Short mmCIF file of C-alpha atoms in Angstrom, two decimals:
data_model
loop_
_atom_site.label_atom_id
_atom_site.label_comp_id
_atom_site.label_asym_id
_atom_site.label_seq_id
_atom_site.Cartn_x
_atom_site.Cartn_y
_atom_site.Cartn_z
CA UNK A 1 2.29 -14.16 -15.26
CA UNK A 2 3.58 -11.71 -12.72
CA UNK A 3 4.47 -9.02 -15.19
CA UNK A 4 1.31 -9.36 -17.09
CA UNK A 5 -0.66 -8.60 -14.32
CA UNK A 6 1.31 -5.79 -13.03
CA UNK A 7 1.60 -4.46 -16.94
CA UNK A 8 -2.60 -5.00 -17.09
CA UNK A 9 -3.18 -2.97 -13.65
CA UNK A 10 -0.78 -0.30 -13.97
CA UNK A 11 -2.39 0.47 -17.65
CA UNK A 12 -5.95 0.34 -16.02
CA UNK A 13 -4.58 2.93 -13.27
CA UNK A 14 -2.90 5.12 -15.56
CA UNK A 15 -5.89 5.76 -18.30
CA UNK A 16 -8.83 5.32 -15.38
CA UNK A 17 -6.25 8.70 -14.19
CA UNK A 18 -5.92 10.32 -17.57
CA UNK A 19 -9.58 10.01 -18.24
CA UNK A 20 -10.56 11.24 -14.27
CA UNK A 21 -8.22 14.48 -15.67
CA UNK A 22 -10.04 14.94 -18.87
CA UNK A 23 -13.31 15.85 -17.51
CA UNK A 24 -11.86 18.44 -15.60
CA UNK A 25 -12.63 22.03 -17.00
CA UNK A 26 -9.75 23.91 -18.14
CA UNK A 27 -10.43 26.77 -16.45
CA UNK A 28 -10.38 24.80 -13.29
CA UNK A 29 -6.86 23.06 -13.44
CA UNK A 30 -5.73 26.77 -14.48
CA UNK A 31 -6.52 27.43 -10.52
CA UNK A 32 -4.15 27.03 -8.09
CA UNK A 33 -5.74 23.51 -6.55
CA UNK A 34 -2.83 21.16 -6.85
CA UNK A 35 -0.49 19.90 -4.30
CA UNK A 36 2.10 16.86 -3.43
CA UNK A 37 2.93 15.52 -0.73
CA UNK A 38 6.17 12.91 0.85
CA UNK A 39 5.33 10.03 2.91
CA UNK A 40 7.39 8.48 6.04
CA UNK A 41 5.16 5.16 7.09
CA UNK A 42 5.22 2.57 9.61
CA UNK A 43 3.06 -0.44 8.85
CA UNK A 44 2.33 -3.38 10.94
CA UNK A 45 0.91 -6.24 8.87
CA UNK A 46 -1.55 -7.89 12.01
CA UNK A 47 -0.86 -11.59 11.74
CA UNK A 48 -1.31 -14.48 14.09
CA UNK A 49 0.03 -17.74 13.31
CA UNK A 50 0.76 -19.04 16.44
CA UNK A 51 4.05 -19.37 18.58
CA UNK A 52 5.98 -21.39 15.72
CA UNK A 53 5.90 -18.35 13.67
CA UNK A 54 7.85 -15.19 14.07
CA UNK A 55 6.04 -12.18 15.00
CA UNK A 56 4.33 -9.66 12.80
CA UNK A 57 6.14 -7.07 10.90
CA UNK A 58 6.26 -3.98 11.73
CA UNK A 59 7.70 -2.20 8.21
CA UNK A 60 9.13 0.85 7.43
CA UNK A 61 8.46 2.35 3.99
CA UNK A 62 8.44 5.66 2.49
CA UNK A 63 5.78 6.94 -0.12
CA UNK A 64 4.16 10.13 -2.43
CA UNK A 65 1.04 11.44 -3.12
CA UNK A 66 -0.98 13.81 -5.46
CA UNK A 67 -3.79 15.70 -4.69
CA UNK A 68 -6.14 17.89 -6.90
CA UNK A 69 -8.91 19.82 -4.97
CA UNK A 70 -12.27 20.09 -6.69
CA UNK A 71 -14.48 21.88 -3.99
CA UNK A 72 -13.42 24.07 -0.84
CA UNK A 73 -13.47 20.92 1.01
CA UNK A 74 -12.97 17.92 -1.14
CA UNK A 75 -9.99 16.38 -2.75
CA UNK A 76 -9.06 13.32 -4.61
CA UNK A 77 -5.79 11.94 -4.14
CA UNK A 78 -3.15 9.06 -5.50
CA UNK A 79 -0.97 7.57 -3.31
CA UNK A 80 1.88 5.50 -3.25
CA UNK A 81 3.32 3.75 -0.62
CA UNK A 82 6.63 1.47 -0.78
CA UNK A 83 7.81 -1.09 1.51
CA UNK A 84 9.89 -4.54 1.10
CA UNK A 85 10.00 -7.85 3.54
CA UNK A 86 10.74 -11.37 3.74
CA UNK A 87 8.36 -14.00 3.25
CA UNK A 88 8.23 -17.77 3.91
CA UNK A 89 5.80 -20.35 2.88
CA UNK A 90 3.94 -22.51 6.10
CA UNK A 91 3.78 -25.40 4.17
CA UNK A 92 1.37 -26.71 7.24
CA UNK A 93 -1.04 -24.16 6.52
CA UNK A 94 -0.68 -23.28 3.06
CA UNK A 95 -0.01 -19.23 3.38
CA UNK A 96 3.16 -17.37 2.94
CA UNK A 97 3.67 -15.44 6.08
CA UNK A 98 6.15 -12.65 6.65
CA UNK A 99 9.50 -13.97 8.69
CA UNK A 100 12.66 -13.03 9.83
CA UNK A 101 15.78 -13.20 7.66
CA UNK A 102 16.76 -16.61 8.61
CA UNK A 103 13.87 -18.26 7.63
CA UNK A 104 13.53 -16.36 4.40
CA UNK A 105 12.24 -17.84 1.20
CA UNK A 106 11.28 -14.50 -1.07
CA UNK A 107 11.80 -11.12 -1.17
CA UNK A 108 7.80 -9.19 -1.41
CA UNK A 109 8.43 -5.36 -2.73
CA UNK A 110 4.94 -3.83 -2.51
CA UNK A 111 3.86 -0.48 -4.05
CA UNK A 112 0.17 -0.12 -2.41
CA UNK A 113 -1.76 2.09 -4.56
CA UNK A 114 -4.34 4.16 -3.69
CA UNK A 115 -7.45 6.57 -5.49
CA UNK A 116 -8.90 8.07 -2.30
CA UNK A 117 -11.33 10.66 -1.70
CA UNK A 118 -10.42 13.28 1.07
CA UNK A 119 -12.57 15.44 3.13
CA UNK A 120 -10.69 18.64 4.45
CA UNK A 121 -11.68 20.91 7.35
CA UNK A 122 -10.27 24.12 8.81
CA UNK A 123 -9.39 23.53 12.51
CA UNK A 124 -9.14 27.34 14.46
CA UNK A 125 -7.33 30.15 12.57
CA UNK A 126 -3.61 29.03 12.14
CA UNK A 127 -4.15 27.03 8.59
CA UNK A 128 -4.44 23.73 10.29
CA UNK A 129 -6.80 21.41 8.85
CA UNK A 130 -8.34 17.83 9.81
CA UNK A 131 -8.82 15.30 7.08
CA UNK A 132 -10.61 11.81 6.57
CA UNK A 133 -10.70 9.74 3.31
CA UNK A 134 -11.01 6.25 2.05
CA UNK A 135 -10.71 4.52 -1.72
CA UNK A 136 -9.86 1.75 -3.38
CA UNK A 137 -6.19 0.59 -3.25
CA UNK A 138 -3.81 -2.35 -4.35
CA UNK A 139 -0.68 -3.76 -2.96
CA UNK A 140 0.44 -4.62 -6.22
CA UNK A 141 3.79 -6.98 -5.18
CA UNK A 142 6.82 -8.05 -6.73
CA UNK A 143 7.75 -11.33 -5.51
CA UNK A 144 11.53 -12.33 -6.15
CA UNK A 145 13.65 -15.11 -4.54
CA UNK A 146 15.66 -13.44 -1.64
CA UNK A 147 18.42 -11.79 -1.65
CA UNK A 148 21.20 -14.44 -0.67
CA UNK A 149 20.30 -17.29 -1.17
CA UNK A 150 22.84 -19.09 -2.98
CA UNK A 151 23.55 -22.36 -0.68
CA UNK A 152 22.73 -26.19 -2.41
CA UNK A 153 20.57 -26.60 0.87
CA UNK A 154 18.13 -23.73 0.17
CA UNK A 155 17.20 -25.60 -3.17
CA UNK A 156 16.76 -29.22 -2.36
CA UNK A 157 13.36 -29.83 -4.83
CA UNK A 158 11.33 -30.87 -1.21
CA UNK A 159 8.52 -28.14 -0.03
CA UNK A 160 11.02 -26.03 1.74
CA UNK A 161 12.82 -25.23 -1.57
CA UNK A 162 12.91 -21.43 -1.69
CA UNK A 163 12.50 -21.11 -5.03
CA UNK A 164 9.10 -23.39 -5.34
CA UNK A 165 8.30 -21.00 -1.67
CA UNK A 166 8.90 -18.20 -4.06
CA UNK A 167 6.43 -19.35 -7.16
CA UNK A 168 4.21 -20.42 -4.37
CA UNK A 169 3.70 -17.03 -2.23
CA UNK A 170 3.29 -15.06 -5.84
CA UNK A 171 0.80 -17.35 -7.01
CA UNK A 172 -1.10 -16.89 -3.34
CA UNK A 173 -1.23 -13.23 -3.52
CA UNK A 174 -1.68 -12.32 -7.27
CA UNK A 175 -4.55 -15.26 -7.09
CA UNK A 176 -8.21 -14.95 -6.54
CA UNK A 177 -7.59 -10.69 -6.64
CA UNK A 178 -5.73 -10.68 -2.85
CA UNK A 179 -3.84 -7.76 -4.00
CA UNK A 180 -7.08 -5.63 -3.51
CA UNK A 181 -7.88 -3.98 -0.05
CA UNK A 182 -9.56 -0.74 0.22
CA UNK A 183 -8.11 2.32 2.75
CA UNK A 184 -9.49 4.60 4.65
CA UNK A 185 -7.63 7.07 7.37
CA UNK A 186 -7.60 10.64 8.65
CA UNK A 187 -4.84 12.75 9.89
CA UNK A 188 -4.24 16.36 10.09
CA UNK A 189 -2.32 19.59 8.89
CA UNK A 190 0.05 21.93 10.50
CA UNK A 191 1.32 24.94 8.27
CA UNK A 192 5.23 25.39 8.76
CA UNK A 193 4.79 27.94 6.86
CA UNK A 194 3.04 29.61 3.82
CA UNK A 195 4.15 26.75 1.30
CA UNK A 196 4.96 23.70 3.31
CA UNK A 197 2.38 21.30 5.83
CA UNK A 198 3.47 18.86 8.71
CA UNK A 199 1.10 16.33 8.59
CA UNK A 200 0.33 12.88 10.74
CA UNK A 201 -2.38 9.98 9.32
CA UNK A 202 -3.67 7.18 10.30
CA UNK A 203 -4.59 4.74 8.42
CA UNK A 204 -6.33 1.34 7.83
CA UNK A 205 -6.25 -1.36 4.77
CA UNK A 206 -9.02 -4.30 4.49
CA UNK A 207 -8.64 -7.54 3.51
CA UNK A 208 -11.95 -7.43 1.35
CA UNK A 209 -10.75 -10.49 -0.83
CA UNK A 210 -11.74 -12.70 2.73
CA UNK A 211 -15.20 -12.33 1.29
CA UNK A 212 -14.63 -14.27 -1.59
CA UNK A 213 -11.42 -16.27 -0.54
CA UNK A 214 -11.32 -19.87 1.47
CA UNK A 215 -7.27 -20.06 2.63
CA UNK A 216 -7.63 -20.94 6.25
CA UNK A 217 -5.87 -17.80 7.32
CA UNK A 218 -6.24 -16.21 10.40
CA UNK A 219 -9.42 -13.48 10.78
CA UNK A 220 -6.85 -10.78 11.91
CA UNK A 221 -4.41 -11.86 9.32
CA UNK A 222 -4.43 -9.13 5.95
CA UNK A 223 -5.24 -6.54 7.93
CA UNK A 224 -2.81 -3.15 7.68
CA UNK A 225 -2.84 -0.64 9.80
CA UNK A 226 -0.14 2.34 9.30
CA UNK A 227 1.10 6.29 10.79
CA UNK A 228 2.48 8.19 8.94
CA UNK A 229 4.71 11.97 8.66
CA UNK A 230 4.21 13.80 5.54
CA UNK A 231 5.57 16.97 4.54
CA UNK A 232 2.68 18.27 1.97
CA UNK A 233 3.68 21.25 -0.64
CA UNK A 234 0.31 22.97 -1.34
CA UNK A 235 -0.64 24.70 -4.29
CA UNK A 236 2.38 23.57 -6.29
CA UNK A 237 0.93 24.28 -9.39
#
């Protein structure tokens, strides 16, 4: 079920890009208007699930993006951002929750993928530049038992069985479209030099899917909020 859904969205991603492309004059992608950038992220996941829980995560991850410019101040760009954490099932509540490696049940690699539009300013006369965007974006998950568990008492058949805590969490966030949470940020540009930008963001995910989802979570919990380095090579093409 997993792999059909990631196979269905990552098909829908990759033609909605092919046919953004196609409507782009030729004589425009002949101009020099493309660039890449590498990410280094922090992300805190906000949770609260009171003191029986372990804290929320604060995850490291590392990411790319692509950016065309179509006007002298507006690009579009696709991002992708990768992180991996443990997750464990609160049977009491009902929602997986992140956790520390003892209490473990699955292992949640997340590629959050973004379209975003970006607005890009000149700041002063040194090439640095202020940007804000926003877009649509998925954390489109892979949710696989974690890595070491191997012992008869971490599959006993009762509720704390980690691989039924493993079916469970994927079914909770591939269910009812919780994979969807729009982004929006802003950061800024520093040229290192003539090719290369030093760049900061900060940036925001919503939990949109509360609107339309009854799971007794927390109101702060599926929030993201992330800062990021990135080293951007402009007009790499």
């Amino acid at each position: 079920m997993q792999k059909k859904s990631l196979t269905k969205i990552s098909k829908l991603l990759f033609v909605s890009f092919l046919f953004f492309f196609a409507l782009i004059p030729l004589e425009t992608v002949s101009a020099n208007i493309f660039s890449w950038a590498l990410h280094g992220n922090i992300f805190y996941f906000a949770a609260d699930n009171g003191v029986d829980s372990d804290p929320a995560p604060i995850i490291p991850s590392g990411g790319f993006s692509l950016a065309l410019q179509l006007m002298k101040h507006f690009k579009i760009e696709f991002t992708e951002d990768i992180y991996f954490t443990n997750y464990q099932l609160n049977t009491t509540l009902g929602y997986p929750m992140a956790c520390n490696q003892e209490e473990r049940s699955a292992l949640v690699i997340g590629f959050i993928t973004a379209f975003q539009a970006t607005g890009f300013f000149p700041i002063g006369s040194n090439g640095a530049v202020f940007r804000v965007f926003g877009g649509p974006a998925a954390d489109l998950r892979i949710v696989t038992l974690a890595v070491g568990l191997n012992h008869p008492s971490d599959f006993q058949g009762d509720d704390r069985d980690a691989q039924k805590q493993t079916d469970a969490i994927r079914n909770f966030f591939w269910s009812e479209a919780r994979w969807f949470m729009p982004v929006a940020g802003f950061g800024f540009d520093f040229p290192i030099n003539e090719k290369f930008l030093l760049g900061f963001d900060l940036r925001t995910w919503f939990p949109v899917y509360k609107l339309w989802t009854n799971d007794n979570t927390p109101a702060i919990d599926g929030w993201r909020f992330g800062a990021n380095l990135r080293i951007t090579v402009r007009n790499s093409i």
